[in-house]
Coordinates of C-alpha atoms and ligand atoms in Angstrom, one line a residue:
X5 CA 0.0 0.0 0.0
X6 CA 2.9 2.2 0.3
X7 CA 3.6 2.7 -3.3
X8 CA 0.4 4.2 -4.3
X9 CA 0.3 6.4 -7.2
X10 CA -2.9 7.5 -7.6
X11 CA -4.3 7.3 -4.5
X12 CA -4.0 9.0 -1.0
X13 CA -5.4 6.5 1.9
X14 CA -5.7 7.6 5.1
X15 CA -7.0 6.0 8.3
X16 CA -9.0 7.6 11.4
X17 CA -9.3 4.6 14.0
X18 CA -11.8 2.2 12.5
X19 CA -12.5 4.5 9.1
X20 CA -10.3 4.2 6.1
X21 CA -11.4 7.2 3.4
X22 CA -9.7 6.3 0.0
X23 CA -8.9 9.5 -1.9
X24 CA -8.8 8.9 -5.8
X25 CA -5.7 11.1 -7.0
X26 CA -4.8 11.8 -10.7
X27 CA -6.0 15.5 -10.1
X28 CA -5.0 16.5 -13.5
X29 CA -7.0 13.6 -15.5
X30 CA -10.4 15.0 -13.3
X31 CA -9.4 11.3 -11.7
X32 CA -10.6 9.4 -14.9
X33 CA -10.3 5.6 -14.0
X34 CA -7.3 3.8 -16.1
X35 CA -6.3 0.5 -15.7
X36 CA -3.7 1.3 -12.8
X37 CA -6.1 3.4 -10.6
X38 CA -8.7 0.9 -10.5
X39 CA -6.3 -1.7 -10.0
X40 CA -4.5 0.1 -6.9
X41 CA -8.4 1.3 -5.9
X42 CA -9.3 -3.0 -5.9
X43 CA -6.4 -3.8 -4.4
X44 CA -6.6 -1.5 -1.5
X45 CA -10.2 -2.1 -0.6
X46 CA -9.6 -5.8 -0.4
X47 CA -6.7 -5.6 1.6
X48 CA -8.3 -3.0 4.4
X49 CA -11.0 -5.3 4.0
X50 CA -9.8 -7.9 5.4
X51 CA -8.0 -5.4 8.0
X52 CA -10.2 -5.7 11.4
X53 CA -9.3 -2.2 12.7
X54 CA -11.2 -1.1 9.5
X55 CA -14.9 -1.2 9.7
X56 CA -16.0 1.1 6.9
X57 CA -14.8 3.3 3.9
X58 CA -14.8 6.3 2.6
X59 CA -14.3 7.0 -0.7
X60 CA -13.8 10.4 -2.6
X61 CA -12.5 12.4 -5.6
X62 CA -11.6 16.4 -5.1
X63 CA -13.4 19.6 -5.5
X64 CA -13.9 19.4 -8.9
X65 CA -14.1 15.7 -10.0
X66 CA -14.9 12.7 -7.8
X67 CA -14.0 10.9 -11.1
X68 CA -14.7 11.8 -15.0
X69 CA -15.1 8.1 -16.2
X70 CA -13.2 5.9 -17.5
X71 CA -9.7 7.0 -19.2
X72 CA -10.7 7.6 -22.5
X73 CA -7.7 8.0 -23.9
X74 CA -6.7 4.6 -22.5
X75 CA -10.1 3.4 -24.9
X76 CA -10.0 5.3 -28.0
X77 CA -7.9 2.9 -29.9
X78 CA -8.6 -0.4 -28.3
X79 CA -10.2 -3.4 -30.3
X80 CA -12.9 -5.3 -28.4
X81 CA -10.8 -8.1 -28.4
X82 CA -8.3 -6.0 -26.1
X83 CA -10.8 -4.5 -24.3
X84 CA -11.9 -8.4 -23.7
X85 CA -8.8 -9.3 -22.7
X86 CA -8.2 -6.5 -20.6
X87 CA -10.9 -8.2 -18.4
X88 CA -11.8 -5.3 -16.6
X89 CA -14.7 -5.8 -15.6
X90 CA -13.6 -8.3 -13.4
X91 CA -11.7 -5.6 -11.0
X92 CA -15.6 -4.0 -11.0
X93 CA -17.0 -7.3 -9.8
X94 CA -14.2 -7.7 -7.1
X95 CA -15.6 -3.9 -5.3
X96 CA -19.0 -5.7 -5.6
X97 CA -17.7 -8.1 -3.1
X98 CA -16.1 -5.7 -0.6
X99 CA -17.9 -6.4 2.6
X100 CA -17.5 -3.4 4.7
X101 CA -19.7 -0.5 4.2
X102 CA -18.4 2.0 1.6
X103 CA -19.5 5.4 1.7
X104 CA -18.9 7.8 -1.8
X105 CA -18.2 11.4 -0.7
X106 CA -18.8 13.1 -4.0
X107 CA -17.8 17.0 -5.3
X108 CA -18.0 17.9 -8.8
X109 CA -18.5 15.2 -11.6
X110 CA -19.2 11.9 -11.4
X111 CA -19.7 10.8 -14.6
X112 CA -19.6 7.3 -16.8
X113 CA -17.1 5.0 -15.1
X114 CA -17.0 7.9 -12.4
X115 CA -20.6 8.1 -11.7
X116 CA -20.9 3.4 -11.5
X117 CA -18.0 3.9 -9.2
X118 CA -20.3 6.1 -7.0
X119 CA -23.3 3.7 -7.5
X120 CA -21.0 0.9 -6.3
X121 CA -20.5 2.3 -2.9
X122 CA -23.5 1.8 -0.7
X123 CA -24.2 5.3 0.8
X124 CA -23.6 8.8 -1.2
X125 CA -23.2 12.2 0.0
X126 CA -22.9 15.0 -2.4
X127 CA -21.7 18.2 -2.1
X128 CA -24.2 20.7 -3.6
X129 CA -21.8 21.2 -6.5
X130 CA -21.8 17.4 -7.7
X131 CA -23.5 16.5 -11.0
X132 CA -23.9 13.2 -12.2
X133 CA -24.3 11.8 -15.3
X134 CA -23.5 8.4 -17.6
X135 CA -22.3 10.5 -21.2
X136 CA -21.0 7.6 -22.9
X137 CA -24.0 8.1 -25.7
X138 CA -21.7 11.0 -26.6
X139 CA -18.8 8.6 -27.6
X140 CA -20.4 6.5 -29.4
X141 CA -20.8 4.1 -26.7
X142 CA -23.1 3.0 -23.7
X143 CA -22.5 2.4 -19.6
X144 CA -20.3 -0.5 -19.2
X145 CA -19.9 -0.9 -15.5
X146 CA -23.5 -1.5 -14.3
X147 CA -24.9 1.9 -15.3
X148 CA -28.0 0.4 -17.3
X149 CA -28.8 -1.2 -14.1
X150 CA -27.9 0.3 -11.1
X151 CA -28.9 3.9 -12.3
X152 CA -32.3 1.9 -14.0
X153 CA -32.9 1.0 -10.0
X154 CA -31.5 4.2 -8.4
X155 CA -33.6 6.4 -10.3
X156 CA -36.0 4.8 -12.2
X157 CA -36.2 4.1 -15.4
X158 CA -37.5 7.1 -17.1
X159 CA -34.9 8.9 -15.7
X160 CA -32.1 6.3 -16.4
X161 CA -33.4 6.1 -19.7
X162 CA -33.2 10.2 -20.3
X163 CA -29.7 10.1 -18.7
X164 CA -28.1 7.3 -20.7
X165 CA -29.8 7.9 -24.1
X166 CA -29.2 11.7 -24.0
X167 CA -26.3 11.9 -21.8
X168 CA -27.9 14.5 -20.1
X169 CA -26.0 15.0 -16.5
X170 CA -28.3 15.7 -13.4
X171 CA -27.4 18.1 -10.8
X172 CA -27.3 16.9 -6.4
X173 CA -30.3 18.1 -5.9
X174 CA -32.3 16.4 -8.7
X175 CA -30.1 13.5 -7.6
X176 CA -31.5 13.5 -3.8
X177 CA -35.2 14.1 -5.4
X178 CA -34.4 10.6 -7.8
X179 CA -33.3 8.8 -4.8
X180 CA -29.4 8.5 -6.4
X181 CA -27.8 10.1 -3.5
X182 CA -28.8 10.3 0.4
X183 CA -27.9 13.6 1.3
X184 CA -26.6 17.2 -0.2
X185 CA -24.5 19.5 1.6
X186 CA -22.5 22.3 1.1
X187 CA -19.3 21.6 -0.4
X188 CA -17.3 22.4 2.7
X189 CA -18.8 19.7 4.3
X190 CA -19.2 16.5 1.9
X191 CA -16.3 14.7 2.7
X192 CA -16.6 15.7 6.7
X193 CA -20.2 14.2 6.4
X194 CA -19.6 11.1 5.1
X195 CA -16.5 10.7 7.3
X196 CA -19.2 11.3 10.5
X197 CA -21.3 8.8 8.7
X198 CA -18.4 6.1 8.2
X199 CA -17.1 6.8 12.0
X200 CA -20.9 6.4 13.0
X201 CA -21.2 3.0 10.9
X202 CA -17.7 1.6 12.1
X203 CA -19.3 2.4 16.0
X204 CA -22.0 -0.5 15.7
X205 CA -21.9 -4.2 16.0
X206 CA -19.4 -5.2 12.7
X207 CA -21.1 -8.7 12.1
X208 CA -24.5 -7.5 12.1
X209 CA -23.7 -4.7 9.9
X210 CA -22.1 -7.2 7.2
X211 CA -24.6 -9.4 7.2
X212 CA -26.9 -6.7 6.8
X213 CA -25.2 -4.9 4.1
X214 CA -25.0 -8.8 2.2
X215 CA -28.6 -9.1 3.0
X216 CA -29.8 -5.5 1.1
X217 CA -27.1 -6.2 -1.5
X218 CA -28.7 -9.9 -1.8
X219 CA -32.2 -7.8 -2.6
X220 CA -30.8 -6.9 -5.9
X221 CA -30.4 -10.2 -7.8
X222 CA -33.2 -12.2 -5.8
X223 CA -36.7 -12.9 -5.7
X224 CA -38.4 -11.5 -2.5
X225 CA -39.3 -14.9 -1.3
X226 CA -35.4 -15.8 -1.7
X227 CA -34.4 -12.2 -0.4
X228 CA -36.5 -13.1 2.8
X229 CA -35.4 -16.1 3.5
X230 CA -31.9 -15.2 2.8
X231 CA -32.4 -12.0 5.1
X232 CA -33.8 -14.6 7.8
X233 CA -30.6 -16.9 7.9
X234 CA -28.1 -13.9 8.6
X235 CA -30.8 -13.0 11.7
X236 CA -30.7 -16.4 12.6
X237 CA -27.1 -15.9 12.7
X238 CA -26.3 -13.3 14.8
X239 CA -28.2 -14.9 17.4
X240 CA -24.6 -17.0 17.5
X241 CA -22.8 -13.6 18.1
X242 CA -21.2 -11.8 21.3
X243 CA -22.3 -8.9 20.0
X244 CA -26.3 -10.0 19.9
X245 CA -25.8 -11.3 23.5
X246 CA -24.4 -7.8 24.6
X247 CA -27.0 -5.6 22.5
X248 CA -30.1 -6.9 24.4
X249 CA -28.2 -7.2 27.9
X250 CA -27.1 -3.8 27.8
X251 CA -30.6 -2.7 26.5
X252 CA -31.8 -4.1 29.7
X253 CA -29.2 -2.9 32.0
X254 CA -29.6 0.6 30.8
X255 CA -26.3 0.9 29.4
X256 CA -24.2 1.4 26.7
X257 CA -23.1 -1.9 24.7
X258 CA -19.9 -2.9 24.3
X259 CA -19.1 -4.3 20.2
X260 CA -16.2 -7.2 20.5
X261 CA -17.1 -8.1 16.1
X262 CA -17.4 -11.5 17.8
Ligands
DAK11 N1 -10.6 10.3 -19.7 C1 -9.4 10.9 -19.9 N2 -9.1 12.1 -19.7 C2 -10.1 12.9 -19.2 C3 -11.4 12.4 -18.9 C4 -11.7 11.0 -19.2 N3 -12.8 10.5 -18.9 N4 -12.1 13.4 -18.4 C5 -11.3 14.5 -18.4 N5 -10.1 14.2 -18.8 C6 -8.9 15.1 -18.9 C7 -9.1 16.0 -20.1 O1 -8.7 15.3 -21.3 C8 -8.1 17.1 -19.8 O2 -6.8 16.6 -20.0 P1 -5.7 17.6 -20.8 O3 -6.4 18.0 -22.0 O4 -5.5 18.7 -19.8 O5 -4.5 16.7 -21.0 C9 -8.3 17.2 -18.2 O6 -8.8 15.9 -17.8 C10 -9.2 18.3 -17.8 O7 -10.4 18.1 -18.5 P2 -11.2 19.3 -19.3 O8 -10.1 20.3 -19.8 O9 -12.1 18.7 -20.3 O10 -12.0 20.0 -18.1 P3 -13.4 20.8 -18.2 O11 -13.6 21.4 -16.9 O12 -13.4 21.7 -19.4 O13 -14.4 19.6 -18.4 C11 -15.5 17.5 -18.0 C12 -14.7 18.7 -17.4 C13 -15.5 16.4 -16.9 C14 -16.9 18.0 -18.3 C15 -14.9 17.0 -19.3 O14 -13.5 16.7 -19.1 C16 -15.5 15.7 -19.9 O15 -16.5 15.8 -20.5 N6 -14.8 14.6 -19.6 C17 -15.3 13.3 -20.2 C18 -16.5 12.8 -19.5 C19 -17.0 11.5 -20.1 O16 -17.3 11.4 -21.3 N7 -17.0 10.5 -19.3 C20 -17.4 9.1 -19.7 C21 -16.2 8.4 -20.2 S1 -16.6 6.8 -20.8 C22 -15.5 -0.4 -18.4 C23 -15.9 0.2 -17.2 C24 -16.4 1.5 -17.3 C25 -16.4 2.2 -18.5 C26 -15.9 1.6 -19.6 C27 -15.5 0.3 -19.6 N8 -15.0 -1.7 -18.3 C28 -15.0 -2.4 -17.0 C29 -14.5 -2.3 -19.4 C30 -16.8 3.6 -18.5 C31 -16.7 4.4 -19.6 C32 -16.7 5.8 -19.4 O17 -16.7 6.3 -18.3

């Protein structure tokens, strides 16, 4: 992790916010920043001090999609070969939380990358959009489908067939993003957000983030059932033991993540 070169991470106790850092490319996601964003996430992942992310752009660009000039001349052979969509799949399965603290564009690659994390907090200056129509392409990173489910289809539709790119507050009216605030604030909300995620029990909040994540490629009657086995679960915790005790004691519980 020490020989990052396009990314600054930083840790505050159990919160890791990763900062996406090629400043001068708006952050548009080559090959190397993705793989050094995949790589990172799975290793704090797996890091038991860490119990949820952040993850951010700057000011002016949280990321401007993927590196197009990385694209331009590729055959779809290389671009099969390339196999990146595989990196894409490997964020799916991060299991701690991951909240996207988002100024200025988010857009194609950029704005999937946002849709990947599980919580979003703009700053009143982000804008969002999936342009690819515009190159003569379409989404390739989940757009059609997460933004289809985000905001609806009629709205998804508008946005990917005209390229048209929505501002934070149309995005908090569509459902897209949780919260708008001013941009002095974005990345110090969802960092308050992360710390008060990372302060409650860690099992149950993995098997709840894998049970709403579950929601999206399931029937309800296998979403249910699937939700009821992770309850069942935690009843095997510590932490489940400790909840209710303390409830009853009138106190403050005590997480162990056992
Ligand atoms: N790629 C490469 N460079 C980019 C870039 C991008 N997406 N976006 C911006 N830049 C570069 C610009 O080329 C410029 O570089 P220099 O000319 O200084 O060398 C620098 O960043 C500053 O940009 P601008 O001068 O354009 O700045 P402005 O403020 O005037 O405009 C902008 C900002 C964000 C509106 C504009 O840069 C823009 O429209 N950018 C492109 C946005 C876009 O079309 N994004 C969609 C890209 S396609 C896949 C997964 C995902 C995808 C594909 C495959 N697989 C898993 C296989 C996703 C595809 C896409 O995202």
């Amino acid at each position: 992790m020490n020989d990052l070169k396009n990314l600054i991470v930083s840790r505050d106790d159990a919160v890791a916010t990763i900062q996406l850092n090629r400043p001068k490319a708006m952050n548009a996601l080559n090959i190397e920043i993705m793989t050094e964003l995949v790589d990172v996430l799975e290793e704090l992942d797996q890091d038991v001090d860490i119990r949820a992310f952040v993850l951010t752009g700057n000011e002016r660009a949280f990321a401007a999609g993927a590196d197009i000039k990385e694209m331009a001349d590729a055959t779809a052979v290389e671009m099969l070969m390339r196999d990146q969509f595989a990196r894409w799949d490997r964020i799916r399965k991060i299991k701690k939380p991951i909240i996207a603290a988002v100024s200025g564009f988010a857009l194609g690659g950029g704005c999937e990358l946002v849709m990947h994390a599980d919580i979003i907090i703009a700053s009143e200056t982000a804008k969002f959009g999936q342009p690819e129509i515009l190159l003569g392409v379409m989404p390739g990173a989940g757009g059609t489908q997460r933004l289809t489910r985000a905001v609806g289809k009629t709205l998804a539709m508008e946005m990917i067939l005209t390229g048209r790119q929505i501002t934070a507050e149309e995005a908090l009216r569509a459902g897209l993003v949780n919260k708008v605030v001013p941009v002095e604030f974005y990345l110090e909300e969802a960092q308050r957000m992360a710390r008060e995620i990372a302060a409650q029990p860690p099992i149950a909040v993995r098997l709840a983030k894998e049970a709403i994540l579950r929601s999206f490629d399931t029937t309800i009657e296998m979403g249910l059932e699937f939700e009821r086995k992770n309850f069942y679960l935690l009843f095997a915790s510590e932490d489940m033991r400790e909840g209710m005790k303390a409830f009853i004691d009138k106190r403050k519980a005590e997480w162990k993540g056992k």
